[in-house]
XYZ file of C-alpha atoms in Angstrom:
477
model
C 40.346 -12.566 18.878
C 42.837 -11.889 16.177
C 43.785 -15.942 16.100
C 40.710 -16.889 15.958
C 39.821 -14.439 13.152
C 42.829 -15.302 11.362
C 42.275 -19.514 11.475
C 38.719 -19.528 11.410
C 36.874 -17.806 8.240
C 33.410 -16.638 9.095
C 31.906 -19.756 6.872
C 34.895 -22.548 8.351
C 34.060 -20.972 11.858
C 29.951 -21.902 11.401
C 30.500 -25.305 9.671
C 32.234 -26.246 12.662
C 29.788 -24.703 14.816
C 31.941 -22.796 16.296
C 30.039 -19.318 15.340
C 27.686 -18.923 18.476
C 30.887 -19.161 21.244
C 32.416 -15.917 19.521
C 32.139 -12.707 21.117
C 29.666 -10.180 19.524
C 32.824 -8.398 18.490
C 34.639 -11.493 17.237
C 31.252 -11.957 15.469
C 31.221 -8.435 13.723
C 34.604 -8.698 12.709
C 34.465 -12.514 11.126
C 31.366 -10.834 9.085
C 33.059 -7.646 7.939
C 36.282 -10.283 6.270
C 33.731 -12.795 5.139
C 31.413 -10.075 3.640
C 33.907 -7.768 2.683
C 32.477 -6.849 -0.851
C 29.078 -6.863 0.173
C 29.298 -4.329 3.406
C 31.224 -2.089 1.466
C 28.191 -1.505 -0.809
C 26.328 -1.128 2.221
C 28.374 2.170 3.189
C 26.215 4.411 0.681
C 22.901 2.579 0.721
C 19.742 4.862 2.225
C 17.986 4.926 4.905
C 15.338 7.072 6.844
C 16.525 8.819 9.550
C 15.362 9.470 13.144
C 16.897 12.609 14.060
C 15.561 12.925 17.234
C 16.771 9.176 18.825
C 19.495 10.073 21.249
C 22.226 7.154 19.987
C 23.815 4.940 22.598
C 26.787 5.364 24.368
C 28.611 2.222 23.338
C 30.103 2.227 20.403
C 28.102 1.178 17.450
C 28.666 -2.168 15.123
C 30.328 -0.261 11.996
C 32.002 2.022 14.456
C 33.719 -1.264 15.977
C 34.605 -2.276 12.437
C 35.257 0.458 10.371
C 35.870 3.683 12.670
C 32.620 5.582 11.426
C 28.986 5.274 10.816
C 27.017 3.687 7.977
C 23.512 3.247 8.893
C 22.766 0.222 6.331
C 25.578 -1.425 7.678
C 24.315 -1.218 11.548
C 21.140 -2.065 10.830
C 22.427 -5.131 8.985
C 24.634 -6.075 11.839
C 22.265 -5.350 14.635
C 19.814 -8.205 12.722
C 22.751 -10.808 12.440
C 23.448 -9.795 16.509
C 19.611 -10.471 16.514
C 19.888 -13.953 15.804
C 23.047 -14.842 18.546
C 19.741 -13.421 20.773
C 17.450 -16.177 19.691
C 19.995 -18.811 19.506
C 20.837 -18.035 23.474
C 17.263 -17.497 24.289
C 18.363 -14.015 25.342
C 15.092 -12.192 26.042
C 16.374 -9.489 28.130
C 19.114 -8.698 25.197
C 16.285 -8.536 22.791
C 13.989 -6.580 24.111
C 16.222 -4.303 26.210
C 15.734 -0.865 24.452
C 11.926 -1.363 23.824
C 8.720 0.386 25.630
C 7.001 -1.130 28.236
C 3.800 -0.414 26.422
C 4.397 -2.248 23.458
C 7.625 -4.563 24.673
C 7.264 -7.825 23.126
C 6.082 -10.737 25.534
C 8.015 -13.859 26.700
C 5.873 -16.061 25.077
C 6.114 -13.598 21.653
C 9.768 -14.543 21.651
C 9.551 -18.038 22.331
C 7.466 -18.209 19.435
C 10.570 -16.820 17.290
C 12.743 -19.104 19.156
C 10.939 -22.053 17.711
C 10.454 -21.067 14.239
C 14.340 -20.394 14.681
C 15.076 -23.914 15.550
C 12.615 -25.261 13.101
C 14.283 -23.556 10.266
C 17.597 -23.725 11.373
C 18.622 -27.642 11.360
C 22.094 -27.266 9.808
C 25.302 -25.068 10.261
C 24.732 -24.785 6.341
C 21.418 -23.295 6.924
C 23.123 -20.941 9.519
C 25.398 -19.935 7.036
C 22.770 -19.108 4.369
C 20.730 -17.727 6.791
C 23.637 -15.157 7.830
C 24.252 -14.508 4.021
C 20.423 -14.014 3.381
C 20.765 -11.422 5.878
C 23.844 -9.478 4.789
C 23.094 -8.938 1.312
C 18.996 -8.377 1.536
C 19.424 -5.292 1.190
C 21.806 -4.467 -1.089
C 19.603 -3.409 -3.416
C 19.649 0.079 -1.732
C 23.412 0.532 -2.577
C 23.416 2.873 -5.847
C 26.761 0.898 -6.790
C 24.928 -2.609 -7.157
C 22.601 -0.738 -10.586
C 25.755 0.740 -11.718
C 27.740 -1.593 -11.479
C 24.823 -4.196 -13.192
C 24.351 -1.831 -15.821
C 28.025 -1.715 -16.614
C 28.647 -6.037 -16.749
C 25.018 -6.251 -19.091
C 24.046 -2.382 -20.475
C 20.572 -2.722 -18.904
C 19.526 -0.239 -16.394
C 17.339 -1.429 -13.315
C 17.581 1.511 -11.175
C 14.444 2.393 -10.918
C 12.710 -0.451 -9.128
C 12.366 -1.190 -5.882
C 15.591 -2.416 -4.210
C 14.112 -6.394 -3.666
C 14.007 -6.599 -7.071
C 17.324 -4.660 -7.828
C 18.583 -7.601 -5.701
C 16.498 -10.304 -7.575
C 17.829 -9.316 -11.167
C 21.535 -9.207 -9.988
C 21.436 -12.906 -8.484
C 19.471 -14.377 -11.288
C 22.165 -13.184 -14.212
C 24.555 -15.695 -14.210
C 27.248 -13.831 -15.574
C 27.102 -11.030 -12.993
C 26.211 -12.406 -9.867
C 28.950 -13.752 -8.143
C 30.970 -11.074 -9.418
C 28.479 -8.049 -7.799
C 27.234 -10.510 -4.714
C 30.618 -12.770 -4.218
C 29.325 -14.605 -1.189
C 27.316 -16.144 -3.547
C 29.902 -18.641 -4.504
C 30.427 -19.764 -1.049
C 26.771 -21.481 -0.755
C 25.526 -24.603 -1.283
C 24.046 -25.253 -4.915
C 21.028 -26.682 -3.005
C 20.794 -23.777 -0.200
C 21.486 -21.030 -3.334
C 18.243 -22.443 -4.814
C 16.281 -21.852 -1.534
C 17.834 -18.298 -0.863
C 17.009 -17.358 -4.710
C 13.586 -18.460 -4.259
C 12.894 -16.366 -1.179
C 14.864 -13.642 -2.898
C 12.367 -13.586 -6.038
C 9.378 -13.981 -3.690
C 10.226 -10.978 -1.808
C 10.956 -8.682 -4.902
C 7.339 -9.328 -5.459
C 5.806 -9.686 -1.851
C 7.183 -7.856 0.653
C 5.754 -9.562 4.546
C 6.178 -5.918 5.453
C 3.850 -4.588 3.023
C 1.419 -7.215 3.970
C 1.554 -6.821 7.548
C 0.636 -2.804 6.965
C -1.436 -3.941 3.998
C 0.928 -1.735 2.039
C 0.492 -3.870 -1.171
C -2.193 -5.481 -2.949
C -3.427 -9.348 -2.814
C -2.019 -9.866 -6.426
C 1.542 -9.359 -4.671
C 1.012 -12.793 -3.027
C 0.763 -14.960 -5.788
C 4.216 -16.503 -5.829
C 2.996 -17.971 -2.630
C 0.831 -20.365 -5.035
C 3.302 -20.631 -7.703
C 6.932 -20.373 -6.927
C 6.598 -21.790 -3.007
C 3.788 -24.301 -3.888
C 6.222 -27.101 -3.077
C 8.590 -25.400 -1.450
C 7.405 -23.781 2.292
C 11.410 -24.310 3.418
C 12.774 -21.685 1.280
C 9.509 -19.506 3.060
C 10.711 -20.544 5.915
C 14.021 -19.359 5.389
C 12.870 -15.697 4.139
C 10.176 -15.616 6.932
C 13.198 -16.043 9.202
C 15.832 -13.282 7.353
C 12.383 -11.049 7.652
C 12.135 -11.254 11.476
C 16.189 -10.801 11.664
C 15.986 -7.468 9.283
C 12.927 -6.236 11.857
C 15.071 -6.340 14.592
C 17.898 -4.510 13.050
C 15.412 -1.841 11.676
C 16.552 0.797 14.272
C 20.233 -0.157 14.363
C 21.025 2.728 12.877
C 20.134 5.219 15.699
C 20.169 1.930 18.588
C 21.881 -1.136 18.295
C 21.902 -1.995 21.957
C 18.493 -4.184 21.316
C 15.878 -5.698 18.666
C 14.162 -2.166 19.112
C 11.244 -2.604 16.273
C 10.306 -5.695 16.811
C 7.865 -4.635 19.408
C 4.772 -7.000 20.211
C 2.702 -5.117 17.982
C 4.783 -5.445 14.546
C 5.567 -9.230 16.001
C 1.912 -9.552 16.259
C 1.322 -8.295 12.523
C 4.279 -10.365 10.854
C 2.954 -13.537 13.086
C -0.673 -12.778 11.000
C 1.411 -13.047 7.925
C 3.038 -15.962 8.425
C -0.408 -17.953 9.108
C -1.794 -16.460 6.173
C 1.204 -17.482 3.654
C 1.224 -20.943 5.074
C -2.087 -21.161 4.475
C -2.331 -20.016 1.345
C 1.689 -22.173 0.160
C -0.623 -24.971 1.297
C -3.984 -24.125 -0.837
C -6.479 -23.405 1.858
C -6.511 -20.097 1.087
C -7.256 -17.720 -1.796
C -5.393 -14.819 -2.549
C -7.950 -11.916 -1.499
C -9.006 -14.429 1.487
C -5.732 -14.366 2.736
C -5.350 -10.763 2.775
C -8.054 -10.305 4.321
C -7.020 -11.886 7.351
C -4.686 -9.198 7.999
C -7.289 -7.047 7.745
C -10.173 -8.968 10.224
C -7.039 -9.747 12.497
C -6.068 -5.566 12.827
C -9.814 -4.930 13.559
C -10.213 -7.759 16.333
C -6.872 -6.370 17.836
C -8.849 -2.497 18.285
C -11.554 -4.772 19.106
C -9.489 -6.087 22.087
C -8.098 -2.666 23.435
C -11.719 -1.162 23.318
C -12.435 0.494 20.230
C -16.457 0.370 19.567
C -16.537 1.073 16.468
C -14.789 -2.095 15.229
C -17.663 -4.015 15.814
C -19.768 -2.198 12.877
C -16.442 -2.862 10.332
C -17.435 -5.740 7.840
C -15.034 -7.092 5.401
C -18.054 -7.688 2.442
C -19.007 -4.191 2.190
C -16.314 -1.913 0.224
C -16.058 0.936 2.243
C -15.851 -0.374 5.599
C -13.152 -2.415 4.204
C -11.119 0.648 2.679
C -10.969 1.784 5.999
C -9.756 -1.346 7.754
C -6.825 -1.530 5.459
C -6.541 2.271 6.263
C -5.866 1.011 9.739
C -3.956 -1.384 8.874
C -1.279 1.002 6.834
C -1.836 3.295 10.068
C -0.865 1.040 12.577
C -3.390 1.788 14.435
C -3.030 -0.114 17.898
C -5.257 2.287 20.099
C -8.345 3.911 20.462
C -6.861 7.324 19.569
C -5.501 6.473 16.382
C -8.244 4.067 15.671
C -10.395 6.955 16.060
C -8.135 9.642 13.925
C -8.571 7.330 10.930
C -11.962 6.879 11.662
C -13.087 10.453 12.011
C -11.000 11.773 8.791
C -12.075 9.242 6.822
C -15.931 9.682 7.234
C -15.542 13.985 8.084
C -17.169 16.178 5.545
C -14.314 18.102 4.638
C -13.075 14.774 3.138
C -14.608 15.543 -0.445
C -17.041 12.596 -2.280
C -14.776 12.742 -4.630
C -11.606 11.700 -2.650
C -13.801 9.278 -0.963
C -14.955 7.867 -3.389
C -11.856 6.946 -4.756
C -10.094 6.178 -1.992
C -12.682 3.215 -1.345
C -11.912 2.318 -5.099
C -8.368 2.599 -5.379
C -7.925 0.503 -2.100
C -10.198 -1.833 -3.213
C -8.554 -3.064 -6.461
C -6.675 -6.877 -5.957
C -4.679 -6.336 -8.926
C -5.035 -7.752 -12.470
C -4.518 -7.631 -16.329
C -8.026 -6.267 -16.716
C -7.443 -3.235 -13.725
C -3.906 -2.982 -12.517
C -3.679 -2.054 -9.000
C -1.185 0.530 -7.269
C 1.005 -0.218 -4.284
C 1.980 3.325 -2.781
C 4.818 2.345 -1.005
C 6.522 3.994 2.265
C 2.518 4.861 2.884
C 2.345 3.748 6.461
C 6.080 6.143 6.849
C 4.592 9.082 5.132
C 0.849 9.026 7.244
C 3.380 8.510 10.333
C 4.958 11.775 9.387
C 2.102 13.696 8.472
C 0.236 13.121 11.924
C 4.021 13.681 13.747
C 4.223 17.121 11.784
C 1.624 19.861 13.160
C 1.966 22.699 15.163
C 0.454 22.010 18.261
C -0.202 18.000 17.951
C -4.119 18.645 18.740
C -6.128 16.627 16.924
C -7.899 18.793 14.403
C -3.815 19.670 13.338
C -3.502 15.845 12.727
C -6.839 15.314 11.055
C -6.186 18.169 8.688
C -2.628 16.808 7.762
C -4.174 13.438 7.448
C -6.922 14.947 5.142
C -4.300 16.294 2.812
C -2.458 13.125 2.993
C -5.498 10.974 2.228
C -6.670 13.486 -1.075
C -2.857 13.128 -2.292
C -3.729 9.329 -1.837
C -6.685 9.111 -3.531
C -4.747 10.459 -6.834
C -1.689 8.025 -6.655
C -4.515 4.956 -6.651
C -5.813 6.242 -9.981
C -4.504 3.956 -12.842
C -5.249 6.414 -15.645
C -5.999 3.650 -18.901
C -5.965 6.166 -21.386
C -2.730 7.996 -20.162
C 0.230 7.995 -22.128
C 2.679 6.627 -19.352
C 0.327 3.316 -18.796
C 0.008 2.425 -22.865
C 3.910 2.245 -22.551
C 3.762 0.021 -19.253
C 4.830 -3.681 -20.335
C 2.418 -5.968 -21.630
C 1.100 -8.217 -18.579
C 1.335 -5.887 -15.562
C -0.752 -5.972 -12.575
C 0.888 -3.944 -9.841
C 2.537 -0.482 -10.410
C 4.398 0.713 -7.908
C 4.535 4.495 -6.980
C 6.966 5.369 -4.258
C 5.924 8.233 -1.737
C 8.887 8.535 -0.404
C 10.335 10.352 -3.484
C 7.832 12.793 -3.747
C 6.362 13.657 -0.938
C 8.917 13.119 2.078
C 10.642 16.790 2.139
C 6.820 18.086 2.180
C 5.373 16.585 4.556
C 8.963 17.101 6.738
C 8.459 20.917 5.895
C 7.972 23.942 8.488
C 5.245 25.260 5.210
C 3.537 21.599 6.035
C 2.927 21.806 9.629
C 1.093 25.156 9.071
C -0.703 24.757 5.870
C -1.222 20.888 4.697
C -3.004 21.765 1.977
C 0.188 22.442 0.024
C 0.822 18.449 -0.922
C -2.400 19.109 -3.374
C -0.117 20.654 -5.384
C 2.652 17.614 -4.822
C 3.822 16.089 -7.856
C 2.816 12.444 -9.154
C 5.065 9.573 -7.853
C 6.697 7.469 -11.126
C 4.933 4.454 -12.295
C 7.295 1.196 -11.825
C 6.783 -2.116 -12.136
C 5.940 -4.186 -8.914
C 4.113 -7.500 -10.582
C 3.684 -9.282 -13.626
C 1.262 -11.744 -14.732
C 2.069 -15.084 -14.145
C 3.642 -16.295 -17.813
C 4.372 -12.814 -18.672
C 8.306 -11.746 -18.509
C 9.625 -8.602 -16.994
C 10.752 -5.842 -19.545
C 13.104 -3.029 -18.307
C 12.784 -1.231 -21.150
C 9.438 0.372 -20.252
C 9.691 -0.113 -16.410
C 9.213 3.391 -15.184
C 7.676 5.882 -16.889
């Protein structure tokens, strides 16, 4: 291992094609020397944990490497082991760890497989694939804003880490100094992986597939991609890698998130941005599908009530996007969201603006707000009760849903939106800040009630107007 480490860089190693007859340790190793710079960031980026995962009893990938954890860093590595799955057609590698009950199908994987070897035609775009993957999300690294701030004096901490990412690789002057693998691709292959860079610091395929954000997000699918579905492509396929090393933090034996159900929602993405790249599709059309496409999967597993839901009438469709950022796969939780969302003790007033708020597309006229880490927060909510019956969950759900109904509210005569940037038309409010430690608390599981008195999330900047440029001088307020 050491010779071939020592003769054969990571990037020499993959131009020869030479990179899929290494070992998965010779693999994490050639990665750790080629991306030196870029995993050590990773060492102090965030995560959410699962406390209660019992951890395997190999060792893990930055336990191989480095001789201790880093959760960013597994979870990287685990999606880069990920794709020597696909190349081998390794089913039983990639699904190992997952349920039965939700373990994605043969034919689920085969579908990856191809859109693998349809986007993968050179060892260049294995290489830029594999780089795509290692620094996506560096953005969560608190050194990367620092270290920005201290090359060009601007400050970009406060938005979400995509476009953390974005900003660094589109400054000339900085970027191969913060992001040095940079310099190692391909002028041509740089332009595709800033592309899909840019279009996910504005569209997230997660957010979509939870119908997390709002259609306005998907606009650089007209614009920026219009004439360019590769560099989609490429990000579609760094997307599907980062899902499977979403748990490699507390299990790296296995893709262990990419479970038929999530494959099934990202699948419904990808039709609906090729669709829309290739102008048969409108922007709220589009979105929609994700929406008719969550309801005809409860349709499939039983649930009655999805045959009254119609997409035309507003509050029918506040709830199917409700069950959309719910997950909800099964006629229980089909049925929680149901039943809190139409029970009396959800006030007219939080109703009412709940079908509002998640009704607005996004524009210059009415802004729209993307409360991100919403599907994670209901998810802990529901988990969080005393006795798990389902009044608990309902009740936790109700608070949950009345915090919700304030974070949609774009206030236009409020202070902090007259100092938003001229030309904004998604504001971003991040959950996870503010609420998380509640809803995690012993005081929670008793009394839900006490997130009324939860403070406001900060506004931030998720989309501008096309023509209009980013300012971070007013970004959060």
């Amino acid at each position: 291992m050491s010779r071939l480490r020592t003769h054969y860089p990571l990037r020499a190693t993959i131009l020869e094609g030479r990179f899929f007859q290494l070992s998965e340790n010779e693999i994490l190793h050639s990665i750790s020397l080629e991306y030196t710079s870029e995993l050590t960031r990773l060492h102090s980026a965030y995560s959410i944990p699962e406390p209660d995962h019992p951890r395997p009893e190999i060792s893990s990938p930055s336990f191989r490497i480095y001789g201790t954890e880093y959760d960013e860093v597994n979870r990287t590595l685990v999606g880069v082991l990920a794709l020597r799955w696909i190349h081998f057609n390794d089913y039983e590698s990639f699904v190992g760890c997952q349920p039965n009950s939700v373990k994605l199908r043969p034919q689920s994987f085969n579908w990856i497989c191809n859109i693998y070897r349809k986007t993968i035609k050179s060892n260049e775009d294995l290489f830029t694939l594999i780089t795509s993957t290692v620094i996506n999300d560096l953005g969560k690294a608190p050194s990367l804003t620092t270290d920005y701030a201290k090359l060009t004096g601007t400050d970009i901490n406060k938005v979400n880490h995509d476009m953390i990412l974005y900003q660094v690789i589109h400054h000339p002057a900085v970027a191969e100094t913060l992001v040095p693998s940079l310099t190692k691709v391909s002028s041509e292959h740089k332009h595709d992986l800033s592309l899909g860079i840019k279009l996910g610091a504005e569209f997230n395929f997660g957010q979509l597939a939870q119908a997390e954000n709002v259609p306005a997000c998907l606009s650089g699918l007209k614009t920026d991609l219009k004439n360019n579905p590769r560099a989609f492509e490429m990000r579609f396929m760094e997307q599907l890698l980062d899902i499977a090393g979403a748990a490699g933090h507390t299990d790296y034996t296995c893709a262990r998130k990419l479970v038929e159900p999530i494959f099934d929602s990202y699948k419904n993405v990808y039709d609906v941005a090729i669709d829309i790249i290739s102008g048969n599709l409108g922007l709220r059309e589009g979105y929609d599908i994700i929406l008719i496409r969550r309801v005809e999967l409860l349709q499939r597993v039983g649930w009655k009530r999805a045959e009254s839901l119609n997409i035309r009438d507003k509050e029918k469709r506040a709830l199917m996007r409700l069950l959309c950022i719910g997950g909800a796969a099964s006629i229980k939780t089909a049925d929680l969201y149901y039943q809190t969302f139409t029970a009396v003790n959800l006030s007219r007033t939080v109703y009412e603006g709940l079908v509002e708020g998640l009704n607005v597309d996004g524009s210059l006229e009415q802004p729209a707000v993307q409360p991100t880490y919403l599907p994670a927060m209901c998810g802990l909510a529901i988990a969080n009760t005393a006795n798990g019956t389902t009044g608990e969950k309902m009740k936790a759900l109700t608070a949950l849903l009345t915090y919700l109904s304030r974070v949609l509210v774009i206030d236009k005569d409020s202070l902090s939106f007259k100092r938003l940037p001229e030309g904004v038309i998604v504001v971003e409010r991040d959950l996870r800040q503010t609420i998380q430690p509640i809803l995690e608390s012993a005081a929670f599981k008793h009394k839900p009630d006490i997130l009324t008195d939860a403070p406001m999330p900060r506004d931030q900047v998720a989309k501008m107007a096309d023509g209009y440029e980013w300012s971070f001088t007013a970004i959060s307020i």
